[in-house]
Amino acid sequence: MNLFKVAVLSASMLLAFHTGSAKANERHREILPDNSALRVTSKGITRGEQQLIAGDFYHLKHYVLGERESILAAMEGDTQELFVWRYHQGRLLPLYKGEIETRVVEDLCFYDSAENSQLSLFLIGGRGGAEQRLLRQDETWLKEPITIRDLNVPYDSTACAVDSQRGVLYVAESDQSVWAYNAEPEAEEKRHLKAVRAPFGQIQGEIKALSVMQDGRLLALEEAPARLLKISTQEDTLGETEAQLISTTHEYQDISLLPDARVLLTREAGDRMVEVGVVQGDAERHTPVKSIAQVAATLETEPSPRRGDAIDDPAIWVSPSAAEESLILATDKRTGLYVYSMNGEIVQHLAVGRLNNVDVRGNVAVASLRDNNSLQFFDISQAGEVSMAQQVSTDLDEIYGLCMGYEEHTDRLSVYVNGKSGRIQQFWIKGADDVKKVREMSVPSQPEGCVVDDKTQRLFVGEEDVGIWLFDAAVNSAEQGELIIKATDVAEIVPDIEGLALAQYDNETLLFVSSQGSDSYVVFDAAAPYALRKHFRIRTNIDKGIDGASETDGIEVTTRSLGEGFEQGALVVQDGRNRMPEAGQNLKLVPLQTIID
């Protein structure tokens, strides 16, 4: 299988090979925006003839933030202290100094997320495990970096590099492989193999350093025999690799990118350095990344005690006596229903079975029960005590999404429930023990999220891979619906379309949509032509130490007060990747006024 193109060059063919261009004890060099050089020596870090700081530093990393500004970080080997500096208008300004206790750090690399306006630093551990620490959000530099994600990386990881334009973290696994990970802290946890050891690939020795070249290819340095591997990174597959032999007699451990397509290779001892010309392609031209509006959760619920895919869909019960005594209900796809207080604590767990979606009207809650494809009813007392009520069977094969509606002129509740086949059924609640199926509708493929506008008697249904349908919600209405929003027409929606919710605000009705594929949320006008009003994400709350939200299933919105901090209502979302620390899934609450503003 001819996957690789290999070009092996002898040392005599190297471009600009020499050792006299740097001092004998130089371990690493970084060129700053003003073209001055920072050098790491055996005694510390110097700029020109001036020693800036003394110490046994290694892995000095540099990222350009602007014409006259950079960020730098390095580890001090004797103390395992992390140093972070900001280089601004010719001055090196200390930002942070602190011991790393969580792991022995093998490498550092910066990630600048233009999309989410966050600057972070990856710390790669040699015995497996890594962490991503947030340094700056918007224009705010944190006094102390906070860990926003823990990563599982190979046990014998030796080096890292980040392509900020693509949002990719590369990690070298000793002499075995190079992996590509999502660099976004809330992105899907997946990885792709980019290079692998011979005979299946071209890796022969231990990879000691990685760097991203201007043409987007990955430059990897093998220690012995010293070789540079140039790995293509265009696809989520093994990359085509070129190998450039540097030396069969000397070992090298670090890469310093120099101007004019030159690379300085250095040793820990600081001797036998070599400059090598590396042929690069044209710099990649990327469409400028469009920033996305950001909000932050101000409250999160206790995590599910069960790891993995557990929590799915929230609903809100507003207390008639005191807003702060309201409740958040959420389904657990393994065990039943969780009930949370407005401080996020679990106050009840009703172990009824595998529930998927839940909704509330007044003091009645209904959930879709996957164990037997039925509707599970719950009663909510005036004091906020939730108890199980009757079950009502359906003939759906795989029950899935659910929502409720209220028809004022008949004073009746309806339940709309769908199955994975696309069938949608409406049940009319005539009395406490009188629930009757009155209508059946359908969409072409798998639906889930739905919501009813009680005022206008309209039912919105999300067809996960396609878009959003509108049906008449009234009992005796037509069974045909209209596809009002196509995912292919809205760049901000990346299937799956999951949760749907409605909010009445300032005489307008707004439709909130969870775009699971892009870890974001989209707000539309809930009236034709269904214009897109806003696209936003929920990111780290650096003041409260709450992580962002991603891989969201169900959502809910209320404009009614839920007490202090949520006087104008809230958006409640399921968080599929609960971090800071890594824990079971939970719910995040964002003040609605923050989103409206």
Coordinates of C-alpha atoms in Angstrom, one line a residue, residues 50-350:
Q50 CA 21.4 40.3 28.7
Q51 CA 20.4 37.4 30.9
L52 CA 16.7 37.8 31.6
I53 CA 16.2 35.0 34.0
A54 CA 18.5 32.3 35.5
G55 CA 17.5 28.7 35.6
D56 CA 17.6 25.3 33.9
F57 CA 14.9 26.0 31.4
Y58 CA 13.6 23.8 28.6
H59 CA 10.8 23.8 26.1
L60 CA 10.6 27.6 25.6
K61 CA 7.5 28.2 23.5
H62 CA 6.5 31.4 21.7
Y63 CA 3.3 32.5 20.1
V64 CA 2.9 35.8 18.2
L65 CA -0.2 37.8 19.3
G66 CA 0.4 41.0 17.2
E67 CA 3.1 43.1 15.5
R68 CA 4.8 43.9 18.8
E69 CA 3.4 41.4 21.2
S70 CA 4.0 37.8 22.0
I71 CA 3.3 35.2 24.7
L72 CA 6.1 32.9 25.9
A73 CA 6.2 29.9 28.3
A74 CA 8.9 27.6 29.6
M75 CA 9.4 24.9 32.2
E76 CA 12.2 25.1 34.8
G77 CA 13.5 21.6 35.1
D78 CA 14.9 21.6 38.7
T79 CA 11.7 23.0 40.3
Q80 CA 9.1 21.9 37.7
E81 CA 7.8 25.5 37.7
L82 CA 5.9 26.9 34.8
F83 CA 6.9 30.5 33.7
V84 CA 4.6 32.5 31.4
W85 CA 5.7 35.9 30.0
R86 CA 4.1 38.5 27.8
Y87 CA 6.5 40.2 25.4
H88 CA 5.1 43.7 24.7
Q89 CA 6.8 46.6 23.0
G90 CA 10.3 45.3 23.7
R91 CA 9.7 44.3 27.3
L92 CA 9.4 40.9 28.8
L93 CA 6.6 41.1 31.4
P94 CA 6.0 38.2 33.9
L95 CA 2.5 36.9 33.8
Y96 CA 2.7 33.7 35.9
K97 CA 5.1 31.5 37.9
G98 CA 4.0 28.4 39.7
E99 CA 4.9 24.7 40.3
I100 CA 3.2 22.1 38.2
E101 CA 2.2 19.4 40.6
T102 CA -0.2 17.4 38.4
R103 CA 2.4 15.8 36.1
V104 CA 6.0 15.9 34.9
V105 CA 5.7 18.2 31.8
E106 CA 7.4 16.9 28.6
D107 CA 6.2 19.7 26.4
L108 CA 4.2 22.9 26.1
C109 CA 2.2 24.4 23.3
F110 CA -0.1 27.4 22.9
Y111 CA -3.6 27.4 21.3
D112 CA -5.2 30.7 20.2
S113 CA -8.9 30.3 19.5
A114 CA -10.1 33.2 17.4
E115 CA -13.5 31.7 17.2
N116 CA -14.0 31.7 21.0
S117 CA -11.5 34.4 21.9
Q118 CA -9.5 32.2 24.3
L119 CA -5.8 31.7 24.6
S120 CA -4.7 28.5 26.3
L121 CA -1.6 26.4 27.0
F122 CA -1.3 22.6 26.7
L123 CA 0.9 20.8 29.2
I124 CA 1.8 17.4 27.9
G125 CA 2.8 14.7 30.5
G126 CA 5.3 11.9 29.7
R127 CA 3.4 9.3 31.7
G128 CA 0.1 9.8 30.0
G129 CA -2.4 12.6 30.6
A130 CA -2.3 16.3 29.6
E131 CA -4.1 19.4 30.6
Q132 CA -5.3 22.6 28.9
R133 CA -4.9 25.8 31.0
L134 CA -6.7 29.0 30.1
L135 CA -4.4 32.1 30.1
R136 CA -6.6 34.8 28.5
Q137 CA -10.3 35.2 27.7
D138 CA -11.3 38.2 25.5
E139 CA -8.8 40.8 26.6
T140 CA -8.6 39.6 30.2
W141 CA -5.4 37.9 31.4
L142 CA -6.0 35.5 34.2
K143 CA -4.0 36.1 37.4
E144 CA -3.5 32.3 37.5
P145 CA -4.1 29.9 34.6
I146 CA -7.0 27.6 35.2
T147 CA -7.3 24.0 34.0
I148 CA -10.3 23.9 31.6
R149 CA -9.7 20.4 30.2
D150 CA -7.9 17.1 31.1
L151 CA -6.9 15.0 28.1
N152 CA -6.0 11.4 27.7
V153 CA -2.9 11.2 25.6
P154 CA -0.5 8.2 25.1
Y155 CA 1.6 7.1 28.1
D156 CA 4.9 7.9 26.5
S157 CA 4.1 11.3 25.0
T158 CA 7.2 13.3 24.1
A159 CA 6.2 16.5 22.2
C160 CA 3.3 18.6 21.0
A161 CA 2.4 21.4 18.5
V162 CA -0.8 23.3 17.7
D163 CA -2.2 24.6 14.5
S164 CA -4.4 27.4 15.8
Q165 CA -5.9 28.1 12.4
R166 CA -7.3 24.6 12.2
G167 CA -7.9 24.1 15.9
V168 CA -5.7 20.9 16.0
L169 CA -3.3 19.7 18.7
Y170 CA -0.6 17.2 17.6
V171 CA 1.0 14.9 20.1
A172 CA 4.0 12.6 19.5
E173 CA 3.9 9.2 21.1
S174 CA 7.7 8.5 21.5
D175 CA 8.9 6.3 18.5
Q176 CA 5.4 5.0 17.7
S177 CA 3.1 7.6 16.3
V178 CA 1.8 11.1 15.9
W179 CA -1.8 11.9 16.8
A180 CA -4.1 14.8 16.0
Y181 CA -6.7 16.0 18.6
N182 CA -9.3 18.8 18.7
A183 CA -7.7 21.8 20.4
E184 CA -11.0 23.4 21.5
P185 CA -11.7 22.6 25.1
E186 CA -15.4 21.8 24.5
A187 CA -14.9 20.0 21.2
E188 CA -15.6 16.3 20.6
E189 CA -13.0 14.0 22.2
K190 CA -11.6 12.2 19.1
R191 CA -8.2 11.7 17.6
H192 CA -6.7 10.8 14.2
L193 CA -3.5 9.0 13.5
K194 CA -1.2 11.2 11.4
A195 CA 2.0 9.2 11.3
V196 CA 3.0 5.7 12.5
R197 CA 6.1 3.6 13.0
A198 CA 7.7 1.5 10.3
P199 CA 6.9 -0.8 8.6
F200 CA 3.4 0.7 8.4
G201 CA 4.7 4.3 8.3
Q202 CA 8.0 6.2 8.3
I203 CA 8.7 6.8 12.0
Q204 CA 12.0 5.1 13.0
G205 CA 13.2 6.9 16.1
E206 CA 11.9 8.7 19.1
I207 CA 10.2 12.0 18.2
K208 CA 11.6 14.8 20.5
A209 CA 10.0 17.9 19.0
L210 CA 7.1 19.0 16.8
S211 CA 6.4 22.2 15.0
V212 CA 3.8 23.4 12.4
M213 CA 5.3 24.9 9.2
Q214 CA 3.9 27.8 7.3
D215 CA 2.3 25.5 4.7
G216 CA 0.4 23.6 7.4
R217 CA 2.6 20.5 7.4
L218 CA 3.9 19.1 10.6
L219 CA 7.6 19.0 11.2
A220 CA 8.8 16.2 13.5
L221 CA 12.4 15.7 14.8
E222 CA 13.6 12.2 15.4
E223 CA 16.4 12.0 17.9
A224 CA 18.6 9.2 16.5
P225 CA 19.4 8.8 13.8
A226 CA 18.5 12.5 13.6
R227 CA 15.8 13.0 10.9
L228 CA 13.2 15.6 10.1
L229 CA 9.8 14.3 9.1
K230 CA 7.5 16.5 7.1
I231 CA 3.9 15.2 7.6
S232 CA 0.9 16.4 5.6
T233 CA -2.1 17.3 7.7
Q234 CA -4.9 18.1 5.2
E235 CA -7.2 15.1 5.9
D236 CA -8.3 13.2 9.0
T237 CA -6.1 10.3 7.8
L238 CA -2.5 9.2 7.8
G239 CA -0.4 11.9 6.4
E240 CA 2.0 11.6 3.5
T241 CA 5.5 11.8 5.0
E242 CA 8.9 13.0 3.7
A243 CA 12.0 12.2 5.6
Q244 CA 15.2 14.3 5.7
L245 CA 18.3 12.8 7.2
I246 CA 20.3 15.1 9.4
S247 CA 22.9 13.0 11.1
T248 CA 23.7 9.3 11.8
T249 CA 26.2 10.2 14.5
H250 CA 24.7 13.0 16.5
E251 CA 21.4 13.2 18.4
Y252 CA 19.1 16.3 18.5
Q253 CA 16.2 17.1 20.8
D254 CA 14.7 20.4 19.9
I255 CA 13.5 22.5 17.0
S256 CA 13.8 26.3 16.7
L257 CA 12.1 27.9 13.7
L258 CA 14.3 30.6 12.2
P259 CA 13.6 33.2 9.4
D260 CA 14.1 32.3 5.8
A261 CA 12.9 28.7 6.1
R262 CA 15.7 27.7 8.4
V263 CA 15.5 25.4 11.4
L264 CA 18.0 25.2 14.3
L265 CA 18.3 21.8 15.8
T266 CA 19.8 21.7 19.3
R267 CA 20.8 19.3 22.0
E268 CA 20.1 19.4 25.7
A269 CA 23.9 19.8 26.3
G270 CA 23.9 22.8 24.0
D271 CA 26.7 21.6 21.8
R272 CA 26.8 20.4 18.1
M273 CA 23.9 22.6 17.0
V274 CA 23.0 22.6 13.3
E275 CA 21.0 24.9 11.1
V276 CA 19.1 23.2 8.3
G277 CA 17.2 24.6 5.4
V278 CA 13.7 23.2 5.2
V279 CA 11.8 23.5 1.9
Q280 CA 8.3 24.7 2.6
G281 CA 5.3 25.3 0.4
D282 CA 3.4 28.5 0.3
A283 CA 1.8 29.7 3.5
E284 CA -1.7 28.4 3.9
R285 CA -4.5 30.8 3.1
H286 CA -7.4 30.5 5.4
T287 CA -10.7 32.3 5.4
P288 CA -10.6 34.5 8.6
V289 CA -12.3 32.7 11.5
K290 CA -15.6 34.4 12.4
S291 CA -15.8 34.9 16.1
I292 CA -19.0 33.6 17.8
A293 CA -20.9 35.4 20.5
Q294 CA -20.1 34.0 23.9
V295 CA -22.1 33.8 27.1
A296 CA -21.3 32.0 30.4
A297 CA -23.3 29.9 32.8
T298 CA -23.6 31.3 36.3
L299 CA -24.9 28.1 37.8
E300 CA -24.4 24.4 37.2
T301 CA -26.1 21.4 38.7
E302 CA -24.5 18.5 40.5
P303 CA -23.1 16.0 38.0
S304 CA -24.7 12.7 37.4
P305 CA -23.1 10.0 39.5
R306 CA -22.9 7.9 36.4
R307 CA -20.2 8.7 33.8
G308 CA -21.0 8.6 30.1
D309 CA -24.1 9.6 28.2
A310 CA -26.7 9.9 31.0
I311 CA -28.4 13.3 31.4
D312 CA -30.5 14.3 28.4
D313 CA -33.4 16.8 28.6
P314 CA -34.3 19.5 31.2
A315 CA -37.6 21.1 32.1
I316 CA -38.5 23.9 34.5
W317 CA -41.2 24.0 37.2
V318 CA -41.8 27.5 38.5
S319 CA -42.9 27.7 42.1
P320 CA -46.2 29.5 42.5
S321 CA -45.2 30.7 46.0
A322 CA -41.5 31.7 45.8
A323 CA -39.4 31.9 42.6
E324 CA -36.2 30.7 44.4
E325 CA -38.0 27.5 45.3
S326 CA -38.5 26.5 41.6
L327 CA -37.2 23.2 40.4
I328 CA -35.2 21.9 37.4
L329 CA -36.2 18.4 36.2
A330 CA -33.8 16.4 34.0
T331 CA -34.0 12.9 32.5
D332 CA -31.4 10.3 33.0
K333 CA -31.3 7.9 30.1
R334 CA -30.3 5.1 32.4
T335 CA -32.2 5.4 35.6
G336 CA -35.1 7.9 35.7
L337 CA -35.6 11.6 36.7
Y338 CA -33.4 14.0 38.7
V339 CA -34.9 17.0 40.4
Y340 CA -32.6 19.9 41.2
S341 CA -33.1 22.9 43.5
M342 CA -32.2 26.4 42.3
N343 CA -28.8 26.1 43.9
G344 CA -28.0 23.1 41.6
E345 CA -28.3 20.4 44.2
I346 CA -30.1 17.1 43.5
V347 CA -33.1 17.0 45.8
Q348 CA -34.9 13.9 44.4
H349 CA -34.1 11.0 42.2
L350 CA -37.0 9.0 40.9

